[in-house]
CSV table of C-alpha atoms in Angstrom, one decimal:
chain,number,residue,atom,x,y,z
A,56,MET,CA,-44.9,163.1,-4.7
A,57,PRO,CA,-46.4,166.1,-3.0
A,58,HIS,CA,-44.7,169.5,-3.4
A,59,SER,CA,-42.2,170.3,-0.7
A,60,HIS,CA,-42.3,173.7,0.9
A,61,LEU,CA,-38.7,173.3,2.2
A,62,ILE,CA,-36.1,175.3,0.3
A,63,LYS,CA,-33.3,172.9,-0.5
A,64,PRO,CA,-29.8,173.5,-1.9
A,65,VAL,CA,-31.0,172.8,-5.5
A,66,LEU,CA,-34.6,173.7,-5.6
A,67,ASN,CA,-35.8,171.1,-8.1
A,68,ASP,CA,-33.6,168.2,-6.9
A,69,THR,CA,-35.0,165.3,-4.9
A,70,TYR,CA,-33.1,164.5,-1.7
A,71,PRO,CA,-33.3,161.2,0.3
A,72,GLU,CA,-35.0,161.7,3.6
A,73,ILE,CA,-32.9,160.6,6.6
A,74,ASP,CA,-34.5,158.4,9.2
A,75,TYR,CA,-31.8,157.9,11.8
A,76,GLY,CA,-28.0,157.8,12.3
A,77,LYS,CA,-25.7,155.6,14.4
A,78,GLY,CA,-22.0,155.9,14.6
A,79,VAL,CA,-20.4,156.6,11.2
A,80,TYR,CA,-23.6,155.6,9.4
A,81,LEU,CA,-26.8,157.4,8.3
A,82,TYR,CA,-29.9,155.6,7.1
A,83,ASP,CA,-32.6,157.0,4.9
A,84,LYS,CA,-36.3,156.2,4.9
A,85,GLU,CA,-35.7,153.6,2.2
A,86,GLY,CA,-33.3,151.8,4.5
A,87,THR,CA,-30.2,152.8,2.4
A,88,GLN,CA,-27.0,153.0,4.5
A,89,TYR,CA,-24.5,155.8,4.0
A,90,PHE,CA,-21.0,155.9,5.4
A,91,ASP,CA,-20.7,159.5,6.6
A,92,ALA,CA,-17.1,160.1,5.4
A,93,CYS,CA,-17.3,163.9,5.8
A,94,SER,CA,-19.2,164.2,9.1
A,95,GLY,CA,-22.0,166.0,7.3
A,96,ALA,CA,-20.3,169.4,6.8
A,97,VAL,CA,-17.2,168.4,8.8
A,98,THR,CA,-19.4,168.7,11.8
A,99,ALA,CA,-20.5,165.3,13.3
A,100,ASN,CA,-17.1,164.9,15.1
A,101,ILE,CA,-18.3,162.0,17.3
A,102,GLY,CA,-20.7,160.4,14.9
A,103,HIS,CA,-24.5,160.0,15.2
A,104,GLY,CA,-26.8,158.7,17.9
A,105,MET,CA,-24.5,159.1,20.9
A,106,GLU,CA,-26.8,158.2,23.8
A,107,GLU,CA,-24.7,160.2,26.3
A,108,ILE,CA,-25.3,163.4,24.4
A,109,VAL,CA,-29.0,162.7,23.8
A,110,GLN,CA,-29.4,162.1,27.6
A,111,ALA,CA,-27.6,165.4,28.5
A,112,ILE,CA,-29.8,167.3,26.1
A,113,THR,CA,-33.0,165.6,27.5
A,114,THR,CA,-31.9,166.3,31.1
A,115,GLN,CA,-31.3,170.0,30.4
A,116,ALA,CA,-34.6,170.3,28.4
A,117,ASN,CA,-36.5,169.1,31.4
A,118,ARG,CA,-34.9,171.8,33.5
A,119,VAL,CA,-34.9,174.9,31.1
A,120,SER,CA,-34.2,175.1,27.4
A,121,PHE,CA,-33.9,178.9,27.0
A,122,VAL,CA,-33.0,182.0,28.9
A,123,TYR,CA,-32.1,185.4,27.5
A,124,ARG,CA,-28.4,186.4,28.0
A,125,SER,CA,-29.2,190.0,29.1
A,126,GLN,CA,-31.4,188.7,31.9
A,127,PHE,CA,-29.7,185.5,33.2
A,128,SER,CA,-26.6,183.4,32.9
A,129,ASN,CA,-26.9,179.6,33.2
A,130,GLU,CA,-24.9,176.7,34.5
A,131,PRO,CA,-24.2,174.9,31.2
A,132,ALA,CA,-22.9,178.1,29.5
A,133,GLU,CA,-20.7,178.9,32.4
A,134,GLU,CA,-19.3,175.4,32.5
A,135,LEU,CA,-18.7,175.3,28.8
A,136,ALA,CA,-16.9,178.6,28.9
A,137,ASN,CA,-14.7,177.3,31.7
A,138,HIS,CA,-14.0,174.1,29.8
A,139,LEU,CA,-12.9,176.0,26.7
A,140,ALA,CA,-10.8,178.4,28.7
A,141,SER,CA,-9.0,175.4,30.3
A,142,GLU,CA,-8.6,173.6,27.0
A,143,THR,CA,-7.3,176.5,25.0
A,144,ASP,CA,-6.0,179.2,27.4
A,145,PHE,CA,-8.4,181.8,26.0
A,146,PRO,CA,-10.1,183.3,29.0
A,147,TRP,CA,-13.1,184.8,27.3
A,148,CYS,CA,-15.9,183.1,25.3
A,149,PHE,CA,-18.8,184.6,23.4
A,150,PHE,CA,-21.4,182.0,22.4
A,151,VAL,CA,-23.4,182.3,19.2
A,152,ASN,CA,-25.3,179.9,16.9
A,153,SER,CA,-23.2,179.2,13.9
A,154,GLY,CA,-19.6,179.5,12.6
A,155,SER,CA,-20.6,182.5,10.4
A,156,GLU,CA,-21.7,184.3,13.5
A,157,ALA,CA,-18.6,183.4,15.4
A,158,VAL,CA,-16.5,184.9,12.6
A,159,GLU,CA,-18.6,188.0,12.5
A,160,THR,CA,-18.2,188.4,16.3
A,161,ALA,CA,-14.5,187.9,16.0
A,162,ILE,CA,-14.3,190.7,13.3
A,163,LYS,CA,-16.4,193.1,15.4
A,164,ILE,CA,-14.4,192.5,18.6
A,165,ALA,CA,-11.2,193.1,16.7
A,166,VAL,CA,-12.5,196.5,15.4
A,167,GLN,CA,-13.9,197.4,18.9
A,168,HIS,CA,-10.5,196.5,20.5
A,169,TRP,CA,-8.8,199.2,18.5
A,170,GLN,CA,-11.6,201.7,19.0
A,171,GLU,CA,-11.4,201.3,22.8
A,172,LYS,CA,-7.6,201.9,22.5
A,173,GLY,CA,-8.2,205.1,20.6
A,174,TYR,CA,-7.2,203.8,17.1
A,175,ALA,CA,-10.5,204.4,15.3
A,176,SER,CA,-8.9,204.2,11.9
A,177,LYS,CA,-8.0,200.5,12.3
A,178,THR,CA,-11.1,199.0,10.7
A,179,LYS,CA,-10.0,197.0,7.7
A,180,VAL,CA,-9.8,193.2,7.9
A,181,LEU,CA,-7.4,191.3,5.5
A,182,SER,CA,-7.9,187.7,4.4
A,183,ARG,CA,-6.7,185.2,1.8
A,184,TRP,CA,-8.0,183.9,-1.5
A,185,LEU,CA,-9.1,180.3,-1.4
A,186,SER,CA,-10.8,180.8,2.0
A,187,TYR,CA,-14.2,180.4,3.4
A,188,HIS,CA,-15.4,182.1,6.6
A,189,GLY,CA,-19.1,182.0,6.4
A,190,ILE,CA,-22.2,183.0,4.4
A,191,THR,CA,-23.3,186.1,6.4
A,192,LEU,CA,-22.2,189.4,4.8
A,193,GLY,CA,-19.2,190.1,7.0
A,194,ALA,CA,-18.0,186.6,7.0
A,195,LEU,CA,-18.5,186.4,3.2
A,196,SER,CA,-16.6,189.6,2.8
A,197,ALA,CA,-13.6,187.9,4.4
A,198,SER,CA,-14.1,184.8,2.2
A,199,GLY,CA,-11.9,184.3,-0.8
A,200,HIS,CA,-14.4,181.8,-2.3
A,201,PRO,CA,-15.2,183.1,-5.8
A,202,ALA,CA,-18.2,180.8,-6.3
A,203,ARG,CA,-19.9,182.0,-3.1
A,204,ARG,CA,-19.0,185.7,-3.6
A,205,GLU,CA,-20.1,186.2,-7.1
A,206,ARG,CA,-23.8,186.9,-6.6
A,207,PHE,CA,-23.1,189.4,-3.8
A,208,HIS,CA,-20.1,191.5,-5.0
A,209,SER,CA,-22.1,194.7,-4.8
A,210,ILE,CA,-22.8,194.3,-1.0
A,211,ILE,CA,-19.7,192.6,0.4
A,212,GLY,CA,-16.2,193.9,1.1
A,213,ASP,CA,-13.1,193.1,-1.0
A,214,TRP,CA,-11.1,191.8,2.0
A,215,PRO,CA,-9.1,188.8,0.4
A,216,VAL,CA,-5.8,190.3,-0.7
A,217,VAL,CA,-3.3,187.6,0.0
A,218,GLU,CA,-2.5,184.4,-1.9
A,219,PRO,CA,-3.0,181.1,-0.1
A,220,PRO,CA,-0.2,178.8,1.0
A,221,TYR,CA,-1.1,176.4,-1.9
A,222,CYS,CA,2.2,174.5,-2.4
A,223,TYR,CA,0.5,172.0,-4.8
A,224,GLN,CA,-0.2,174.9,-7.2
A,225,CYS,CA,2.0,177.7,-5.9
A,226,PRO,CA,0.5,181.1,-7.0
A,227,PHE,CA,4.1,182.4,-7.4
A,228,GLU,CA,5.4,179.3,-9.2
A,229,LYS,CA,8.0,178.6,-6.5
A,230,LYS,CA,9.0,175.5,-4.5
A,231,PHE,CA,9.3,175.2,-0.7
A,232,PRO,CA,11.6,175.9,1.0
A,233,ASP,CA,13.4,177.9,-1.7
A,234,CYS,CA,10.4,180.1,-1.9
A,235,ASN,CA,11.3,181.6,1.5
A,236,LEU,CA,7.6,181.6,2.4
A,237,HIS,CA,6.7,184.1,-0.2
A,238,CYS,CA,3.0,183.6,0.4
A,239,ALA,CA,3.4,184.6,4.0
A,240,ARG,CA,5.6,187.5,3.3
A,241,GLN,CA,3.1,188.9,0.8
A,242,LEU,CA,1.0,189.8,3.9
A,243,GLU,CA,3.6,192.4,4.9
A,244,THR,CA,3.5,193.9,1.4
A,245,MET,CA,-0.2,194.3,1.5
A,246,ILE,CA,-0.1,195.8,5.0
A,247,LYS,CA,2.5,198.4,3.9
A,248,ARG,CA,0.4,199.2,0.8
A,249,MET,CA,-2.8,199.7,2.8
A,250,GLY,CA,-1.2,201.2,5.9
A,251,PRO,CA,-1.1,199.4,9.2
A,252,ALA,CA,-2.9,202.3,10.8
A,253,ASN,CA,-6.0,201.2,8.8
A,254,ILE,CA,-5.9,197.5,9.5
A,255,ALA,CA,-7.6,195.8,12.5
A,256,ALA,CA,-7.0,192.1,11.8
A,257,PHE,CA,-5.9,189.3,9.5
A,258,ILE,CA,-8.1,186.2,9.4
A,259,ALA,CA,-7.2,182.7,8.2
A,260,GLU,CA,-8.3,179.1,8.4
A,261,PRO,CA,-5.3,177.1,9.8
A,262,ILE,CA,-6.1,174.5,7.1
A,263,ILE,CA,-8.2,175.8,4.2
A,264,GLY,CA,-11.4,173.9,4.0
A,265,ALA,CA,-14.3,174.3,1.6
A,266,ALA,CA,-12.5,176.8,-0.7
A,267,GLY,CA,-9.4,174.7,-1.1
A,268,GLY,CA,-9.9,171.0,-0.1
A,269,ALA,CA,-7.8,170.8,3.1
A,270,ILE,CA,-4.8,172.9,2.0
A,271,ASP,CA,-2.2,172.9,4.9
A,272,PRO,CA,0.7,175.3,4.7
A,273,PRO,CA,4.4,174.6,4.7
A,274,GLU,CA,6.3,174.6,8.0
A,275,GLY,CA,7.1,178.1,9.3
A,276,TYR,CA,4.1,179.7,7.5
A,277,TYR,CA,2.0,180.7,10.5
A,278,GLN,CA,5.1,181.6,12.6
A,279,LYS,CA,5.9,184.2,9.9
A,280,ILE,CA,2.2,185.3,9.7
A,281,LYS,CA,2.1,186.0,13.4
A,282,GLU,CA,5.4,187.7,13.4
A,283,ILE,CA,4.2,190.1,10.7
A,284,CYS,CA,0.9,190.7,12.5
A,285,ASP,CA,2.7,191.5,15.7
A,286,LYS,CA,5.2,193.8,14.0
A,287,TYR,CA,2.4,196.0,12.6
A,288,ASP,CA,0.0,195.8,15.6
A,289,ILE,CA,-2.6,193.7,13.7
A,290,LEU,CA,-4.7,191.1,15.4
A,291,PHE,CA,-4.5,187.5,14.1
A,292,ILE,CA,-7.9,185.7,13.9
A,293,ALA,CA,-7.8,182.0,13.5
A,294,ASP,CA,-11.0,180.6,11.9
A,295,GLU,CA,-11.2,177.2,13.5
A,296,VAL,CA,-14.9,176.6,12.7
A,297,MET,CA,-14.0,173.6,10.6
A,298,THR,CA,-10.6,172.7,12.0
A,299,GLY,CA,-11.2,173.1,15.8
A,300,CYS,CA,-12.4,170.8,18.6
A,301,GLY,CA,-9.9,168.0,17.7
A,302,ARG,CA,-10.6,167.6,14.0
A,303,THR,CA,-6.9,167.7,13.0
A,304,GLY,CA,-5.5,165.8,16.1
A,305,LYS,CA,-5.1,168.9,18.3
A,306,PHE,CA,-7.9,170.8,20.0
A,307,LEU,CA,-7.0,173.8,17.8
A,308,ALA,CA,-5.4,173.2,14.5
A,309,ILE,CA,-3.2,176.3,14.8
A,310,ASP,CA,-1.4,174.4,17.7
A,311,HIS,CA,0.3,172.3,15.1
A,312,TRP,CA,2.5,175.4,14.4
A,313,GLY,CA,2.9,176.5,18.0
A,314,VAL,CA,1.2,179.9,17.2
A,315,LYS,CA,-1.2,181.8,19.6
A,316,PRO,CA,-3.8,183.8,17.7
A,317,ASP,CA,-5.5,186.8,19.3
A,318,ILE,CA,-9.0,185.6,18.6
A,319,VAL,CA,-10.4,182.2,17.6
A,320,ALA,CA,-13.7,181.3,16.0
A,321,LEU,CA,-15.1,177.8,16.8
A,322,GLY,CA,-18.2,176.0,15.5
A,323,LYS,CA,-19.3,172.8,13.8
A,324,GLY,CA,-17.5,170.2,16.0
A,325,LEU,CA,-18.1,172.3,19.1
A,326,SER,CA,-21.4,170.5,19.5
A,327,ALA,CA,-20.7,167.8,16.9
A,328,GLY,CA,-24.1,168.6,15.2
A,329,TYR,CA,-26.2,167.8,18.3
A,330,SER,CA,-27.4,171.4,18.7
A,331,PRO,CA,-26.6,174.7,17.0
A,332,ILE,CA,-23.8,176.5,18.8
A,333,ALA,CA,-20.5,178.3,18.0
A,334,ALA,CA,-18.0,180.4,20.0
A,335,THR,CA,-15.6,183.3,19.6
A,336,MET,CA,-12.7,183.0,22.1
A,337,ILE,CA,-10.8,186.1,22.9
A,338,SER,CA,-7.4,186.7,24.5
A,339,GLU,CA,-6.9,188.8,27.6
A,340,ASN,CA,-4.9,191.3,25.6
A,341,VAL,CA,-7.8,191.9,23.2
A,342,MET,CA,-10.4,192.1,26.0
A,343,LYS,CA,-8.4,194.4,28.4
A,344,PRO,CA,-9.1,197.8,26.7
A,345,ILE,CA,-12.8,196.8,26.3
A,346,ILE,CA,-13.1,195.9,30.0
A,347,GLU,CA,-11.3,199.1,31.0
A,348,GLY,CA,-13.3,201.1,28.5
A,349,SER,CA,-17.0,200.6,27.6
A,350,ASN,CA,-17.1,197.2,29.5
A,351,ILE,CA,-19.5,195.9,26.8
A,352,VAL,CA,-18.9,193.7,23.8
A,353,MET,CA,-21.2,195.2,21.2
A,354,GLY,CA,-22.9,192.0,19.9
A,355,GLY,CA,-25.6,189.6,20.8
A,356,HIS,CA,-28.0,187.0,19.4
A,357,THR,CA,-31.3,185.8,20.8
A,358,TYR,CA,-30.1,182.2,21.3
A,359,SER,CA,-26.6,183.2,22.4
A,360,ALA,CA,-25.4,180.9,25.3
A,361,ASN,CA,-28.7,179.2,25.5
A,362,PRO,CA,-28.6,176.4,28.1
A,363,LEU,CA,-29.8,173.6,25.8
A,364,SER,CA,-27.1,174.1,23.1
A,365,SER,CA,-24.5,174.8,25.8
A,366,SER,CA,-25.3,171.6,27.5
A,367,ALA,CA,-25.0,169.6,24.3
A,368,ALA,CA,-21.6,171.1,23.5
A,369,LEU,CA,-20.3,170.6,27.1
A,370,SER,CA,-21.4,167.0,26.9
A,371,VAL,CA,-19.7,166.5,23.6
A,372,LEU,CA,-16.4,168.0,24.7
A,373,LYS,CA,-16.4,166.1,28.0
A,374,LEU,CA,-17.0,162.8,26.1
A,375,ILE,CA,-14.2,163.6,23.6
A,376,GLN,CA,-11.9,164.3,26.6
A,377,SER,CA,-12.8,161.2,28.6
A,378,GLU,CA,-12.5,158.9,25.6
A,379,LYS,CA,-9.2,160.5,24.5
A,380,TRP,CA,-10.5,160.6,20.9
A,381,ILE,CA,-8.3,163.6,19.9
A,382,GLU,CA,-5.1,161.7,21.1
A,383,LYS,CA,-6.1,158.8,18.7
A,384,VAL,CA,-6.6,160.9,15.6
A,385,GLU,CA,-3.0,161.1,14.4
A,386,GLU,CA,-2.5,157.4,14.3
A,387,LYS,CA,-5.8,156.8,12.6
A,388,SER,CA,-5.1,159.6,10.2
A,389,ILE,CA,-1.9,157.9,9.1
A,390,TYR,CA,-3.9,154.7,8.5
A,391,LEU,CA,-6.6,156.6,6.5
A,392,GLN,CA,-3.9,158.4,4.4
A,393,HIS,CA,-2.3,155.1,3.6
A,394,TYR,CA,-5.5,153.9,2.0
A,395,LEU,CA,-6.1,157.2,0.2
A,396,LYS,CA,-2.7,157.1,-1.3
A,397,LYS,CA,-3.4,153.6,-2.5
A,398,LEU,CA,-6.4,155.0,-4.3
A,399,LYS,CA,-4.2,157.7,-5.8
A,400,ASN,CA,-1.8,155.1,-7.1
A,401,GLU,CA,-4.6,153.1,-8.7
A,402,PHE,CA,-6.8,155.9,-10.2
A,403,SER,CA,-5.1,158.3,-12.6
A,404,PHE,CA,-7.7,161.1,-12.0
A,405,ILE,CA,-6.6,161.6,-8.4
A,406,ASP,CA,-3.7,164.0,-8.2
A,407,ASP,CA,-3.0,165.1,-4.6
A,408,ILE,CA,-3.7,163.9,-1.0
A,409,ARG,CA,-3.2,166.5,1.8
A,410,GLY,CA,-4.4,167.8,5.1
A,411,LYS,CA,-4.0,166.8,8.8
A,412,GLY,CA,-5.8,164.5,11.1
A,413,PHE,CA,-9.3,163.7,10.0
A,414,LEU,CA,-9.4,166.7,7.7
A,415,LEU,CA,-8.0,165.4,4.5
A,416,GLY,CA,-8.3,166.6,0.9
A,417,MET,CA,-8.2,164.9,-2.4
A,418,GLU,CA,-7.6,167.0,-5.5
A,419,PHE,CA,-8.3,165.7,-9.0
A,420,LYS,CA,-6.5,166.3,-12.2
A,421,ASN,CA,-8.0,168.9,-14.5
A,422,ASN,CA,-7.5,167.2,-17.8
A,423,TRP,CA,-10.5,164.9,-17.6
A,424,ASN,CA,-13.5,164.2,-19.8
A,425,VAL,CA,-16.6,162.6,-18.4
A,426,LEU,CA,-17.7,160.0,-20.8
A,427,LYS,CA,-21.4,159.2,-21.0
A,428,ALA,CA,-21.8,162.4,-19.0
A,429,GLU,CA,-24.5,162.0,-16.3
A,430,VAL,CA,-24.1,165.5,-14.8
A,431,ASP,CA,-23.7,168.9,-16.3
A,432,ALA,CA,-21.9,170.3,-13.2
A,433,SER,CA,-18.3,170.2,-12.1
A,434,PHE,CA,-16.2,167.0,-11.7
A,435,THR,CA,-16.4,167.6,-8.0
A,436,SER,CA,-20.2,167.4,-8.1
A,437,TYR,CA,-20.0,164.3,-10.3
A,438,VAL,CA,-17.7,162.5,-7.8
A,439,VAL,CA,-19.9,163.5,-4.8
A,440,LYS,CA,-23.0,162.3,-6.6
A,441,GLU,CA,-21.5,159.0,-7.6
A,442,ALA,CA,-20.2,158.5,-4.1
A,443,GLN,CA,-23.6,159.1,-2.5
A,444,ALA,CA,-25.1,156.6,-4.9
A,445,GLY,CA,-22.5,154.2,-3.7
A,446,GLY,CA,-23.3,154.8,-0.1
A,447,VAL,CA,-20.5,157.2,0.9
A,448,LEU,CA,-20.9,160.9,1.8
A,449,LEU,CA,-18.1,163.2,0.7
A,450,TYR,CA,-17.8,167.0,1.1
A,451,PRO,CA,-17.2,169.1,-2.1
A,452,ALA,CA,-14.5,171.7,-2.1
A,453,GLY,CA,-13.1,174.4,-4.4
A,454,ALA,CA,-9.6,174.1,-5.9
A,455,GLY,CA,-7.4,175.7,-8.5
A,456,LEU,CA,-5.7,179.0,-8.3
A,457,ASP,CA,-8.9,180.8,-9.3
A,458,GLY,CA,-10.9,178.8,-6.8
A,459,LYS,CA,-13.2,177.5,-9.5
A,460,SER,CA,-11.3,175.6,-12.2
A,461,GLY,CA,-10.0,172.8,-10.0
A,462,SER,CA,-11.9,169.9,-8.4
A,463,ALA,CA,-11.4,168.5,-4.9
A,464,ILE,CA,-13.3,166.8,-2.1
A,465,ILE,CA,-12.8,166.6,1.7
A,466,ILE,CA,-12.7,163.3,3.5
A,467,ALA,CA,-13.4,164.0,7.2
A,468,PRO,CA,-15.0,161.0,9.0
A,469,PRO,CA,-16.0,161.3,12.7
A,470,LEU,CA,-13.1,161.2,15.2
A,471,THR,CA,-14.6,158.0,16.5
A,472,THR,CA,-14.0,156.1,13.3
A,473,THR,CA,-12.2,152.8,13.9
A,474,LYS,CA,-9.5,151.2,11.7
A,475,ARG,CA,-11.9,148.6,10.6
A,476,GLU,CA,-14.3,151.3,9.4
A,477,ILE,CA,-11.4,153.0,7.6
A,478,GLU,CA,-10.8,149.7,5.8
A,479,GLU,CA,-14.5,149.6,4.9
A,480,LEU,CA,-14.4,153.2,3.6
A,481,TYR,CA,-11.4,152.3,1.4
A,482,ARG,CA,-13.3,149.4,-0.1
A,483,ARG,CA,-16.4,151.5,-0.8
A,484,LEU,CA,-14.3,154.3,-2.3
A,485,ARG,CA,-12.4,151.9,-4.5
A,486,SER,CA,-15.6,150.5,-5.9
A,487,ILE,CA,-17.0,154.0,-6.5
A,488,PHE,CA,-13.8,155.2,-8.1
A,489,SER,CA,-13.7,152.1,-10.3
A,490,ILE,CA,-17.1,153.1,-11.7
A,491,ILE,CA,-15.9,156.7,-12.2
A,492,SER,CA,-12.7,155.5,-13.9
A,493,ASN,CA,-14.8,153.7,-16.5
A,494,LYS,CA,-16.5,157.0,-17.4
A,495,VAL,CA,-13.4,159.3,-17.3
A,496,ALA,CA,-10.6,159.6,-19.8
A,497,LEU,CA,-7.7,161.9,-19.3
A,498,GLN,CA,-7.1,164.2,-22.2
């Protein structure tokens, strides 16, 4: 096989080459079918090969694919911003190319907001452990993901200071509700310790994704977080890159708790993988001093708000709306969780099922041995590899209080997945887990 010049996640690994996709399935060049049970990187929210989206992209490409944001606006970007404003009640949208950039933009706007108000000392951003906000330096600084931080400690910030709302393995060894939301109240302790005059914002994923395997907090958690942020004049940034655009059964996952952030980062499902685009959505309260001050948001990217990606995202969101796919997620999630709990009851190495909508996590017990070991990596990697060999794609996630010692996966099929396809996914997973079970012994 000729040498590949493409840098892949593991340089000396061989990866199947994908030929095409349709619905919940992907097909490689050898004709192998994969059930995309994680929507790629929790991105392909409406599945693969949607002709309506392909046609919208083609139509726009025949008109104009690119214009530069400092020279022109364009109809698809204007319509997309209007659609998001209507859907979320956030009146301002800044379009970028990836979730990492959306988070970076959110952080910069938070700092600029306080500068424009005359509070130049409010520059710190606080975040949680067991979080992941992106791979660029600012977003990685906010990320409490030890495995992804460790190579870059010397050039990133130490922003994670708060423990996660990880009821399954409570960092404080407490039980809800007797804990009195200790994990949320810890934010106030850290704010007092650092001084609210120095803090611009607190950022959190409504449901912790890659760093925790779909950890969803106890009731009242985000209400308390927002109360604390408001009390000390600190902006609350919701990182909805993974959770947004209907993934959890609401357009924004934070809506499950009836809380209104000050800034929201969107990505992934915004265009459902059909073209690179992400967005930072900003409240009127945050934008007001900027409008009345410099009248410029200090940020920009060459491909920001380009008409081709904007057209793709607009087409995706309109299709989701017209087909009412978000409204159907909760019912189908209950159906999927039923089958995942059946797997938990059958296979002793599965320890916890959690999450909301079509963002579900499965955490494994730690006291396992791999017999006839076929991989030298983590148990998570082992499960993901076995699943792919069995025709199912799963998303690896961190777990454990240190973010490294635990093993978890994310199951996040497209919102379009039918009940019949959920049944098929169960059958495939059961077969894969049976193979794993024969090679695993609990200590």
